[in-house]
Coordinates of C-alpha atoms and ligand atoms in Angstrom, one line a residue:
X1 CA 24.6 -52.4 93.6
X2 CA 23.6 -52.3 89.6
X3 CA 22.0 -49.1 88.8
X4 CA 19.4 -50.7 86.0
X5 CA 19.9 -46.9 84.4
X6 CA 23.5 -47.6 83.9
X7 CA 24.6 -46.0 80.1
X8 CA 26.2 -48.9 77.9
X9 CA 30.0 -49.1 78.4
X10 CA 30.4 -47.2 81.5
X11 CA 31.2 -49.6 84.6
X12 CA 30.8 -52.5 82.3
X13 CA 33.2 -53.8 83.7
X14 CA 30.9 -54.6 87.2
X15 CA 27.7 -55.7 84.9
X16 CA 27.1 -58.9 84.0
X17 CA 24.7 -60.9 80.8
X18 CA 22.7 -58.5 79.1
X19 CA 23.3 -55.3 81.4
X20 CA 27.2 -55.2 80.4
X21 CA 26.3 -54.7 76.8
X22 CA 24.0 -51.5 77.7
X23 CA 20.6 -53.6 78.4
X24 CA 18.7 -51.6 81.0
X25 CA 15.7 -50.8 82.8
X26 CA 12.6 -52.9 82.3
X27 CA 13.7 -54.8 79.0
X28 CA 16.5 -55.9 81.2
X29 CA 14.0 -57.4 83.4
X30 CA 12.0 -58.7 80.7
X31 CA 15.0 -60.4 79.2
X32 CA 16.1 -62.1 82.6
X33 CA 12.5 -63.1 82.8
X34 CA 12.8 -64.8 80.2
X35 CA 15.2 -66.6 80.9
X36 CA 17.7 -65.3 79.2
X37 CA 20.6 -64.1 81.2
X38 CA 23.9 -64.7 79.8
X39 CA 23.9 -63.4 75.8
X40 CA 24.3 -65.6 73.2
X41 CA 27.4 -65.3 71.0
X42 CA 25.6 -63.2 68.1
X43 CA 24.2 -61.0 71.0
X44 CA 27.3 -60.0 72.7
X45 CA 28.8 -59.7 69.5
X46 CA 26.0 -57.2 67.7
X47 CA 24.1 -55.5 70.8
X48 CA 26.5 -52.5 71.6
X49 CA 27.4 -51.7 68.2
X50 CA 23.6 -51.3 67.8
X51 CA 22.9 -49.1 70.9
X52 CA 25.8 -47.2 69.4
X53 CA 24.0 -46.7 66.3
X54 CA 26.1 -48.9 64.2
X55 CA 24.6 -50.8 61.4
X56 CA 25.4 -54.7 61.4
X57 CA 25.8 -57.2 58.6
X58 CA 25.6 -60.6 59.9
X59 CA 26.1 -64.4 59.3
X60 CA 23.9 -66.6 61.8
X61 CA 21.4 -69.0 61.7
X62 CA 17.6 -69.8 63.3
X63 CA 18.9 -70.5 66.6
X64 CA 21.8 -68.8 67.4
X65 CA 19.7 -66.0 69.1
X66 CA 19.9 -63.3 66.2
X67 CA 16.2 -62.3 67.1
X68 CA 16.7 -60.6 70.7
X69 CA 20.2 -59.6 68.9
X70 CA 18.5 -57.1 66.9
X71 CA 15.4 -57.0 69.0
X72 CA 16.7 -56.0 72.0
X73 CA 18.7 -52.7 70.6
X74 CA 15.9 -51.2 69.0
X75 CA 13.3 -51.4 71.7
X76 CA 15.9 -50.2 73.8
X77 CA 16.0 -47.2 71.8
X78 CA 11.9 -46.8 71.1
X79 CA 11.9 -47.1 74.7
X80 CA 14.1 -44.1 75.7
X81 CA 12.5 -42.2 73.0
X82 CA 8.9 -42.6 74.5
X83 CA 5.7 -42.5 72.1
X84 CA 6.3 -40.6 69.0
X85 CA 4.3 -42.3 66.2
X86 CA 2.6 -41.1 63.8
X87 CA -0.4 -41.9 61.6
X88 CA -0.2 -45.0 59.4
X89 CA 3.5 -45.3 60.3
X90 CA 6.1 -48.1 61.9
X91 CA 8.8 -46.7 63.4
X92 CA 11.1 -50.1 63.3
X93 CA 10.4 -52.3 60.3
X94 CA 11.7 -56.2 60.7
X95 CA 11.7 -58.2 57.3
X96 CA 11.4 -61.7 57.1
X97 CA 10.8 -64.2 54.7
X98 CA 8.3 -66.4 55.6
X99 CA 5.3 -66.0 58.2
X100 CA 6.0 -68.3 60.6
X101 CA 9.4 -66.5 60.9
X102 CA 7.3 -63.1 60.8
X103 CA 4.9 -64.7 63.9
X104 CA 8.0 -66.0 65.7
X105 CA 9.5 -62.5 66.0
X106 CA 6.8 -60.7 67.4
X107 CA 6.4 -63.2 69.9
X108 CA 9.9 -63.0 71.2
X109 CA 9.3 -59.0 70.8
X110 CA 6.2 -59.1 72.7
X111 CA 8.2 -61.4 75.6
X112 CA 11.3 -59.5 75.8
X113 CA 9.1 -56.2 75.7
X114 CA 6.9 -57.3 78.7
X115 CA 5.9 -54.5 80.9
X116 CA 7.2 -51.7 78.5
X117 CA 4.7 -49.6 76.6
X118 CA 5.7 -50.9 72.9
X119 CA 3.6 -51.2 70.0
X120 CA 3.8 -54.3 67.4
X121 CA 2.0 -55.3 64.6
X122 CA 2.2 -58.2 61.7
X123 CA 2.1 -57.7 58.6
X124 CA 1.1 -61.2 56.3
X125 CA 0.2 -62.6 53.6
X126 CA -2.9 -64.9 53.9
X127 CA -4.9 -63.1 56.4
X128 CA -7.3 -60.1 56.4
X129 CA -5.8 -57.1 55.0
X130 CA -8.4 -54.9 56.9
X131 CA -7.2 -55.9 60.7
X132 CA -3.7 -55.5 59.6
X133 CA -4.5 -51.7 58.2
X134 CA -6.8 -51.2 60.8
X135 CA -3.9 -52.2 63.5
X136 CA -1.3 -49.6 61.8
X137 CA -3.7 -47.0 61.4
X138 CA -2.6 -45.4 64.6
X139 CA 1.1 -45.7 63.6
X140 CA 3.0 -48.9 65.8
X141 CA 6.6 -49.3 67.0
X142 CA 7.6 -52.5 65.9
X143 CA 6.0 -54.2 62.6
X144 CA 7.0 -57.3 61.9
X145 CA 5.9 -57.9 57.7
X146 CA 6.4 -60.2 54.9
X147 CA 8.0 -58.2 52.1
X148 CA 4.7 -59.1 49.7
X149 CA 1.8 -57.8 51.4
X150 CA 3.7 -55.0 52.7
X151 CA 4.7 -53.7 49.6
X152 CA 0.8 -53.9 48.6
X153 CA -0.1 -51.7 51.4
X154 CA 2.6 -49.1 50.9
X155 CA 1.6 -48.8 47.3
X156 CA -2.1 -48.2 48.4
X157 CA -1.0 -45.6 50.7
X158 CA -2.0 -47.7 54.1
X159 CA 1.8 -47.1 55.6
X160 CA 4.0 -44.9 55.4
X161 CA 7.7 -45.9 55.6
X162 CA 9.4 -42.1 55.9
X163 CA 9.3 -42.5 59.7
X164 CA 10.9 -45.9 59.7
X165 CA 14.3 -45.3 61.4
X166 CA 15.1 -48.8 61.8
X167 CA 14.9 -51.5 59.6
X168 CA 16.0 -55.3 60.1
X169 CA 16.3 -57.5 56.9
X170 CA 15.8 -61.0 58.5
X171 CA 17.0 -64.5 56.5
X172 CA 18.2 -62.8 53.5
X173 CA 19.0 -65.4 51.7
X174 CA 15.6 -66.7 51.7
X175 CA 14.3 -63.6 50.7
X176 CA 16.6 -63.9 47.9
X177 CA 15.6 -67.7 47.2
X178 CA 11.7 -66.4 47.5
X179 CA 12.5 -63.8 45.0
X180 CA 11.9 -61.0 47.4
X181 CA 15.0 -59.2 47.0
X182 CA 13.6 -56.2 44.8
X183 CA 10.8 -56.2 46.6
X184 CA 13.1 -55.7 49.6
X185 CA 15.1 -52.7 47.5
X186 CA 12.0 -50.9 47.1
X187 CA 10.7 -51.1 50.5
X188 CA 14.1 -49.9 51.9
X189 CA 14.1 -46.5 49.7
X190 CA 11.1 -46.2 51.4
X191 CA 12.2 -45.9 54.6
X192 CA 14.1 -42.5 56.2
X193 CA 17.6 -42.4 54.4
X194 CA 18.5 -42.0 58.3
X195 CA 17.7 -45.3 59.4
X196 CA 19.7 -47.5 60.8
X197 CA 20.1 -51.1 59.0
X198 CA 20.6 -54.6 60.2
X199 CA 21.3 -57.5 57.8
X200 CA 21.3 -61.2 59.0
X201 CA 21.4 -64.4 56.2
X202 CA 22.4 -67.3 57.4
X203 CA 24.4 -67.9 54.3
X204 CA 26.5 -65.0 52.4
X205 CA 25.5 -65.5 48.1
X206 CA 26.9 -62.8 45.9
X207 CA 23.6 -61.3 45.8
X208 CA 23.4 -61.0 49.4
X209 CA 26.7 -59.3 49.8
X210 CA 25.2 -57.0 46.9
X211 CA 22.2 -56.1 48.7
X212 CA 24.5 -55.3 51.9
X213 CA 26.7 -53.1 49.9
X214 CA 23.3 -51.1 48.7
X215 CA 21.7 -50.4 52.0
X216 CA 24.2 -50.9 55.0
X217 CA 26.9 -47.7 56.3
X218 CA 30.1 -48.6 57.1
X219 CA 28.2 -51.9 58.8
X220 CA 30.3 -53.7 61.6
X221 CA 30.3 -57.5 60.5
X222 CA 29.7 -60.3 62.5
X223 CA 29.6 -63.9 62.3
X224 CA 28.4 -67.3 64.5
X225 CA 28.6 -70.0 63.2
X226 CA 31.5 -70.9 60.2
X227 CA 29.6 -70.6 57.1
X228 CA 27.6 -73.8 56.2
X229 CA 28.8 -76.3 58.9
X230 CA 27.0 -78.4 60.8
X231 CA 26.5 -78.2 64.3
X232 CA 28.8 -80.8 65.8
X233 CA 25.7 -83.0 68.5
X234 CA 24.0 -83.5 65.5
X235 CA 24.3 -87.6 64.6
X236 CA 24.0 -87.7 60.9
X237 CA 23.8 -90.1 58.2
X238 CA 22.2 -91.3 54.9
X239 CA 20.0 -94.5 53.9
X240 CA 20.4 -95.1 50.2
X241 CA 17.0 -96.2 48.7
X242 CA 14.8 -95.5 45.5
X243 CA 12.3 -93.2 45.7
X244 CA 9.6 -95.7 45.6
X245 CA 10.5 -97.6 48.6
X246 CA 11.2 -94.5 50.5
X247 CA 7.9 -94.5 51.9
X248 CA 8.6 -97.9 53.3
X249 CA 12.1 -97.3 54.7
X250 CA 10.0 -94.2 56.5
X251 CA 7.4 -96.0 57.9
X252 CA 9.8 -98.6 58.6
X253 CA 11.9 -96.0 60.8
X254 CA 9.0 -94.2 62.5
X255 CA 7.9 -97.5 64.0
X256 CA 10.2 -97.4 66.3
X257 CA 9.5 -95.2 69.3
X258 CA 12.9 -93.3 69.9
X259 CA 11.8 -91.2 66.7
X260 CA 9.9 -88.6 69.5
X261 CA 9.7 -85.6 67.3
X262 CA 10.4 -86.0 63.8
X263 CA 10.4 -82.5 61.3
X264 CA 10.5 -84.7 57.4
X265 CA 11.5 -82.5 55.1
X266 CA 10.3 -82.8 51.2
X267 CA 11.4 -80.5 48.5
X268 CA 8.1 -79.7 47.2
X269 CA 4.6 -78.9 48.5
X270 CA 2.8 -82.0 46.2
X271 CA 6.0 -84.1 47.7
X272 CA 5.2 -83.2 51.4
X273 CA 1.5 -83.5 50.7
X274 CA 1.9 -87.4 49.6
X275 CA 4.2 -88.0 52.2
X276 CA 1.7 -86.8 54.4
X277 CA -1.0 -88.9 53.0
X278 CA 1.3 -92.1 52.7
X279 CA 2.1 -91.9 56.6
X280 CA -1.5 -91.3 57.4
X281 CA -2.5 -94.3 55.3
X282 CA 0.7 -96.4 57.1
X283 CA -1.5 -95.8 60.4
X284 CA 0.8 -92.2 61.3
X285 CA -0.4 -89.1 62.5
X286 CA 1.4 -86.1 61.3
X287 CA 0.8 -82.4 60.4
X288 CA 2.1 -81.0 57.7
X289 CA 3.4 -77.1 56.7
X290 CA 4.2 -75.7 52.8
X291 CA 3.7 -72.4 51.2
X292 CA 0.2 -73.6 50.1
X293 CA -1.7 -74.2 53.3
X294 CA -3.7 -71.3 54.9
X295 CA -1.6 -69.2 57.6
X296 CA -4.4 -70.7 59.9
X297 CA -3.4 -74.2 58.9
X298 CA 0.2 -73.7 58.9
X299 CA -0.2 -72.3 62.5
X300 CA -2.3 -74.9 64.0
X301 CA -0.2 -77.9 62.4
X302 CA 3.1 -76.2 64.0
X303 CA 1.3 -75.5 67.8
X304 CA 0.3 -79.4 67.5
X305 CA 3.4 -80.2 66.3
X306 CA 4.8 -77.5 69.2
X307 CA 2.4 -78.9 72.0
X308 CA 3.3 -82.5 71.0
X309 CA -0.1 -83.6 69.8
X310 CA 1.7 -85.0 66.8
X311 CA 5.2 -86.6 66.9
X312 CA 5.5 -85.8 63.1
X313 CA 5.2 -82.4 61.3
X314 CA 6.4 -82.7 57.2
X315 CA 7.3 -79.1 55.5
X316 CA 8.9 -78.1 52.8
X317 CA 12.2 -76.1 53.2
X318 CA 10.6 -73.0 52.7
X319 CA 7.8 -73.2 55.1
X320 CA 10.2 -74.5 58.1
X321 CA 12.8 -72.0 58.1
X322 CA 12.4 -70.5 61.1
X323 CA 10.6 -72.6 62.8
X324 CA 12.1 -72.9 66.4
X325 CA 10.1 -76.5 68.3
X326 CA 12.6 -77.6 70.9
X327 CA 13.0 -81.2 71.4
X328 CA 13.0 -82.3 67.9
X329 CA 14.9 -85.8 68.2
X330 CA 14.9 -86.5 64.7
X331 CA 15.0 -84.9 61.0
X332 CA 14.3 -86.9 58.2
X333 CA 15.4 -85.6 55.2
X334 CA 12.9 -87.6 52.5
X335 CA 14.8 -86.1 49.7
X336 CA 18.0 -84.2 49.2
X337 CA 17.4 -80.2 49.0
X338 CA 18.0 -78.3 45.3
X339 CA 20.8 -75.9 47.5
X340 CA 23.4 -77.6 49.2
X341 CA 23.0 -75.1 52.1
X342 CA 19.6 -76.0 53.0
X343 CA 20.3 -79.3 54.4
X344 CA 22.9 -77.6 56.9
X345 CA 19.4 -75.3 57.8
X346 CA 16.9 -78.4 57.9
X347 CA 19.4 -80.4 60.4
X348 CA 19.4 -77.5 62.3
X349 CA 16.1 -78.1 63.4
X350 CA 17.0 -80.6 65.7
X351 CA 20.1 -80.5 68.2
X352 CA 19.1 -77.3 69.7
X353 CA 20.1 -76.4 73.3
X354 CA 22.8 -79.0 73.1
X355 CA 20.4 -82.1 73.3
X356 CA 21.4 -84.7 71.1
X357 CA 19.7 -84.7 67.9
X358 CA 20.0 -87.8 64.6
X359 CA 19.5 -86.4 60.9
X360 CA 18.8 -89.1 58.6
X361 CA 18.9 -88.6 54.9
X362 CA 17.1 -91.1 52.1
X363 CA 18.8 -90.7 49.1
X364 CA 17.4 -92.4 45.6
X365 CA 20.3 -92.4 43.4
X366 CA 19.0 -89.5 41.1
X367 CA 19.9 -87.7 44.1
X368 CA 23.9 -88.5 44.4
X369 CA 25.0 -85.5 42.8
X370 CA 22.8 -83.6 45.2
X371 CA 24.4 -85.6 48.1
X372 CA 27.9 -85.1 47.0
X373 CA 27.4 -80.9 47.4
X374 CA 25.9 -81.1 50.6
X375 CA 28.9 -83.5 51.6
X376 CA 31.6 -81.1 50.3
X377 CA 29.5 -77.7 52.2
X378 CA 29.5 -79.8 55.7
X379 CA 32.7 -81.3 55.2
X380 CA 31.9 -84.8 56.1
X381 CA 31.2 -87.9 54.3
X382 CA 27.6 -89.1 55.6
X383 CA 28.1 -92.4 56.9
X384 CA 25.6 -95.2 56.1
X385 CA 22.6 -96.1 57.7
X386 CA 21.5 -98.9 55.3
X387 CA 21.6 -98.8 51.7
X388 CA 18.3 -100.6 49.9
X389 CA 20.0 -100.7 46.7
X390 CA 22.1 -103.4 46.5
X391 CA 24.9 -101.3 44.9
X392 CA 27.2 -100.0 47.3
X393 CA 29.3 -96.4 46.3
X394 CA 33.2 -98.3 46.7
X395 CA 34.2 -94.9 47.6
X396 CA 32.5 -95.2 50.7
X397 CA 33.8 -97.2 53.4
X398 CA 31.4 -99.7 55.2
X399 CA 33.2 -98.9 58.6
X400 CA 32.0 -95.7 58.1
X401 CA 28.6 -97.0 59.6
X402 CA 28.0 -95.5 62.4
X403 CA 27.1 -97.7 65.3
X404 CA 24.5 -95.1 66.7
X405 CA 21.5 -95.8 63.8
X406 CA 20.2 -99.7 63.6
X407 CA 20.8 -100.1 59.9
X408 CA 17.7 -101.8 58.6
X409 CA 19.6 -103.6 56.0
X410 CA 22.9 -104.8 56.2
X411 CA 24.8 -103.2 52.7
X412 CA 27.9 -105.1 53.5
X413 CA 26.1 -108.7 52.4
X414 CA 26.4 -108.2 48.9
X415 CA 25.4 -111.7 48.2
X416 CA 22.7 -112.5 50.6
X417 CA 20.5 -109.4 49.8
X418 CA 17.4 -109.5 51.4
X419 CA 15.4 -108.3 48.0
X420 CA 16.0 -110.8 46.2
X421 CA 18.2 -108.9 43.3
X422 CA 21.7 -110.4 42.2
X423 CA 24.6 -108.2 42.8
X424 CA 27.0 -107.6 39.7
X425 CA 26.6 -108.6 36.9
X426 CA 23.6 -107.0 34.6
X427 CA 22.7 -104.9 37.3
X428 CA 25.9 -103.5 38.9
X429 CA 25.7 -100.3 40.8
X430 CA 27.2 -97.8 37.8
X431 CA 24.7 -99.2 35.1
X432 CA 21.7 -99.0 37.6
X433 CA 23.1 -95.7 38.6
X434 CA 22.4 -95.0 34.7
X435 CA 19.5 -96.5 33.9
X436 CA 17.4 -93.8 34.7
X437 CA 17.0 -90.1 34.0
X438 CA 19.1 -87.9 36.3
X439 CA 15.6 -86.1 37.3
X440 CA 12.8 -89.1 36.5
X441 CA 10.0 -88.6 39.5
X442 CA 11.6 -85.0 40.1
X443 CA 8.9 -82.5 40.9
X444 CA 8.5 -78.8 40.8
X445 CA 10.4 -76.9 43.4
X446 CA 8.5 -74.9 45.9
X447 CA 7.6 -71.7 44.7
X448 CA 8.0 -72.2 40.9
X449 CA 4.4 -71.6 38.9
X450 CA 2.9 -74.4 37.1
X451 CA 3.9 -74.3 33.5
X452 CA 0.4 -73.6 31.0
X453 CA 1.9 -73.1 28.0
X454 CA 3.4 -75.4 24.8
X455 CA 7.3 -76.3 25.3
X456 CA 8.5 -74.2 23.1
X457 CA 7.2 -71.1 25.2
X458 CA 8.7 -73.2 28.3
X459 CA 11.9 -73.8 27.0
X460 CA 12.4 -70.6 25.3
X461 CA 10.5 -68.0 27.4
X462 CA 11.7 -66.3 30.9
X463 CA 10.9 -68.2 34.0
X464 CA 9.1 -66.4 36.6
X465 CA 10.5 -65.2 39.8
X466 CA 9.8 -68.0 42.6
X467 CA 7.2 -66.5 44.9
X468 CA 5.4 -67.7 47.9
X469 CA 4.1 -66.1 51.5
Ligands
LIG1 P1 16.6 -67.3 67.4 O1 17.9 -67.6 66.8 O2 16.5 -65.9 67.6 O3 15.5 -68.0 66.7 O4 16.7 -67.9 68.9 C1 16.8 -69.3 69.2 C2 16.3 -69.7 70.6 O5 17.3 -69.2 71.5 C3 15.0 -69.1 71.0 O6 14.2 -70.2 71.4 C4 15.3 -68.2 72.1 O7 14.2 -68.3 73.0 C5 16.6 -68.7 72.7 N1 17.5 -67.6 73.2 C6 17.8 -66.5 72.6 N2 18.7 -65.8 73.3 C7 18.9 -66.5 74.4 C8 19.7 -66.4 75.6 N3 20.5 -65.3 75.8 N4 19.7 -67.3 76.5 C9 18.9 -68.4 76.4 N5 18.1 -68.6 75.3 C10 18.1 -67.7 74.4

């Protein structure tokens, strides 16, 4: 028989799922509960050399199961400690980037926690400060924060980090993108020199190897997913259209009822909110989630989206990292991300669980460069879904098609086109290519501040660090 008390590594070798790498007691329990009972890849991988104390640097994405991989060792460990908190202290501090991340760890805390005496608390942006100081005031176990308003209530003497033994960096890379990264320095001096450090991006900029350098010991690495690629059920491909028909060639799409549960993804917050708008005026229903809506909004749209109450959520890159739905059948990406990497995170979104999932990508030919980076990072040439331009790319090959999307326009009948525009000639694909500025109808990214002053100021002045949650 299993003794649930059984100390990591010793008779591993009659243990089995979570138990052989040193899970015992009642977060074993909890975890089988939940349904998890053989580890996940990441959690084999970084579980013991966490119980052993070890700090871990590592590559893995929303989905691979990095949140019980770093959850699970450290309430392990508050556990076999028993309460010891003081006053206005956390003893484990998780990081992450975003709120909806933030609210999706403490939920899979509180689950694999169930029936263990463990204390958590979320620190956000967006909601009342006083319930948040009020819940910490005791001291908690676990908090779960956003690097903003946690740095606020450090500085104003709420919390006190010199009793944090743990800390978790979650999604660096967005923290980096979101121009948290200093904030992230400071909070981490903070903390007891002690601690033990965990560091998960899903993708490895010189900056984020930086960072690891500065706070992780002698880290033990470890790695998922190969950097950047797509996972292989995903169906992928790309309909070539300008950005004013897009909103057709969407509607167009959504029609047709196969398209269950659809995450569109827009670049910017003004881009999702007129997407929005345009499909609730096409006769749509659809919630949408950006760095500008209340965390109350952003919560509700993503529990109706959850619940399937709407079919359709829009969000901004920013906003849906994180986010964790299952069942998503579609992603739509309505334009092409700024990073190259974020398209391989916004097709994650769907094909989770290894059910079949389609990522379509509408690209306006302003965008080509854009497409050809996210082409080279995934390794693949999209293949064509339909192309409303009339000007095929004669580097692509129309057998490339792939026979699982109806195309909605056949781009092989260069001389019967449906809109009415003569190939060749005047118009050929290069000039047309040409004809417009690289960045005509491009908007502000997400996160960027409007610009107030004269151009000269804009041109020459510094720009400010990208902020949002
Ligand atoms: P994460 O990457 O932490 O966001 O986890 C992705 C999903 O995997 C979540 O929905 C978890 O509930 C699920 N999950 C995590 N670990 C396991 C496991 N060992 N077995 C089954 N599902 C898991």
């Amino acid at each position: 028989m299993i003794n649930e008390n059984t100390l990591p590594g010793t008779d591993a070798g009659e243990l089995s799922g979570f138990a052989a790498l040193g899970i015992t007691g009642a977060l074993l329990k909890a975890t089988n509960a939940a349904g998890f009972t053989d580890p996940k890849p990441i959690q084999a991988q970084a579980i013991p050399p966490q119980l052993e104390g070890r700090d871990i640097f590592g590559i893995a994405q929303t989905g691979s199961g990095k949140t019980a991989a770093f959850a699970l060792p450290i309430l392990s460990k508050i556990i076999a400690l028993g309460t010891k908190r003081r006053p206005k202290t956390a003893r484990a501090l998780i990081l992450a980037p975003t709120r909806e991340l933030a609210v999706q760890i403490e939920e899979m805390i509180k689950l694999l926690a169930k029936g263990a005496h463990v204390s958590t608390a979320l620190v956000l942006g967006g909601v009342s400060r006083f319930s948040q100081v009020k819940k910490i005031a005791p001291g908690v176990d676990i908090l779960i924060a956003t690097p903003g308003r946690l740095t606020d209530l450090v500085r104003e003497g709420d919390l006190v980090l010199a009793d944090t033994k743990w800390l978790v960096l979650d999604e660096g890379d967005r923290m980096l993108d979101m121009g948290f990264i200093n904030d992230v320095k400071r909070i981490a001096r903070a903390t007891a020199p002690d601690r033990q450090t965990v560091l998960f991006s899903a993708t490895m900029p010189a900056e984020i190897a930086e960072l690891a350098k500065g706070l992780l010991k002698n880290p033990i690495r470890v790695e998922v997913a190969p950097h950047s690629t797509a996972a292989a059920e995903i169906v992928q491909g790309v309909v070539f259209a300008r950005t004013k028909q897009k909103r057709q060639v969407l509607s167009t799409m959504l029609a047709d009822e196969a398209m269950k549960s659809v995450i569109i993804f827009s670049r910017t917050k003004h881009g999702a909110d007129r997407v929005t708008k345009d499909l609730e005026r096409d006769g749509f229903k659809a919630a949408v989630i950006h760095g500008n809506k209340s965390q109350n909004a952003r919560q509700k749209a993503l529990n109706d989206f959850r619940e399937g109450s709407v079919r359709i959520l829009v969000a901004t890159d920013i906003a849906a990292r994180g986010i964790d739905v299952p069942g998503i059948s579609h992603v739509v990406n309505f334009d092409l991300p700024d990073e190259a990497e974020s398209y391989v995170h916004r097709i994650g979104r769907t094909g989770r669980n290894g059910m079949d999932g389609i990522a379509i990508t509408l690209c306006d030919p302003s965008e080509n460069s854009k497409l050809r980076q996210v082409e080279r990072i995934i390794r693949t040439k999209l293949p064509i879904v339909a192309d409303h331009l009339g000007s095929p790319d004669p580097q692509r090959n129309p057998a490339e098609k792939n026979e699982r999307f109806e195309p909605a326009n056949d781009r092989n009948d260069r001389n019967g086109r449906r809109d009415g525009r003569r190939p060749g000639g005047q118009n050929n694909g290069k000039k047309r290519f040409g004809d417009k500025p690289a960045f005509a109808g491009e908007r502000k990214p997400e996160g960027a501040k409007p610009f107030k002053g004269n151009n000269k100021r804009r041109f020459g002045g510094k720009r400010p660090a990208a902020r949002a949650a």
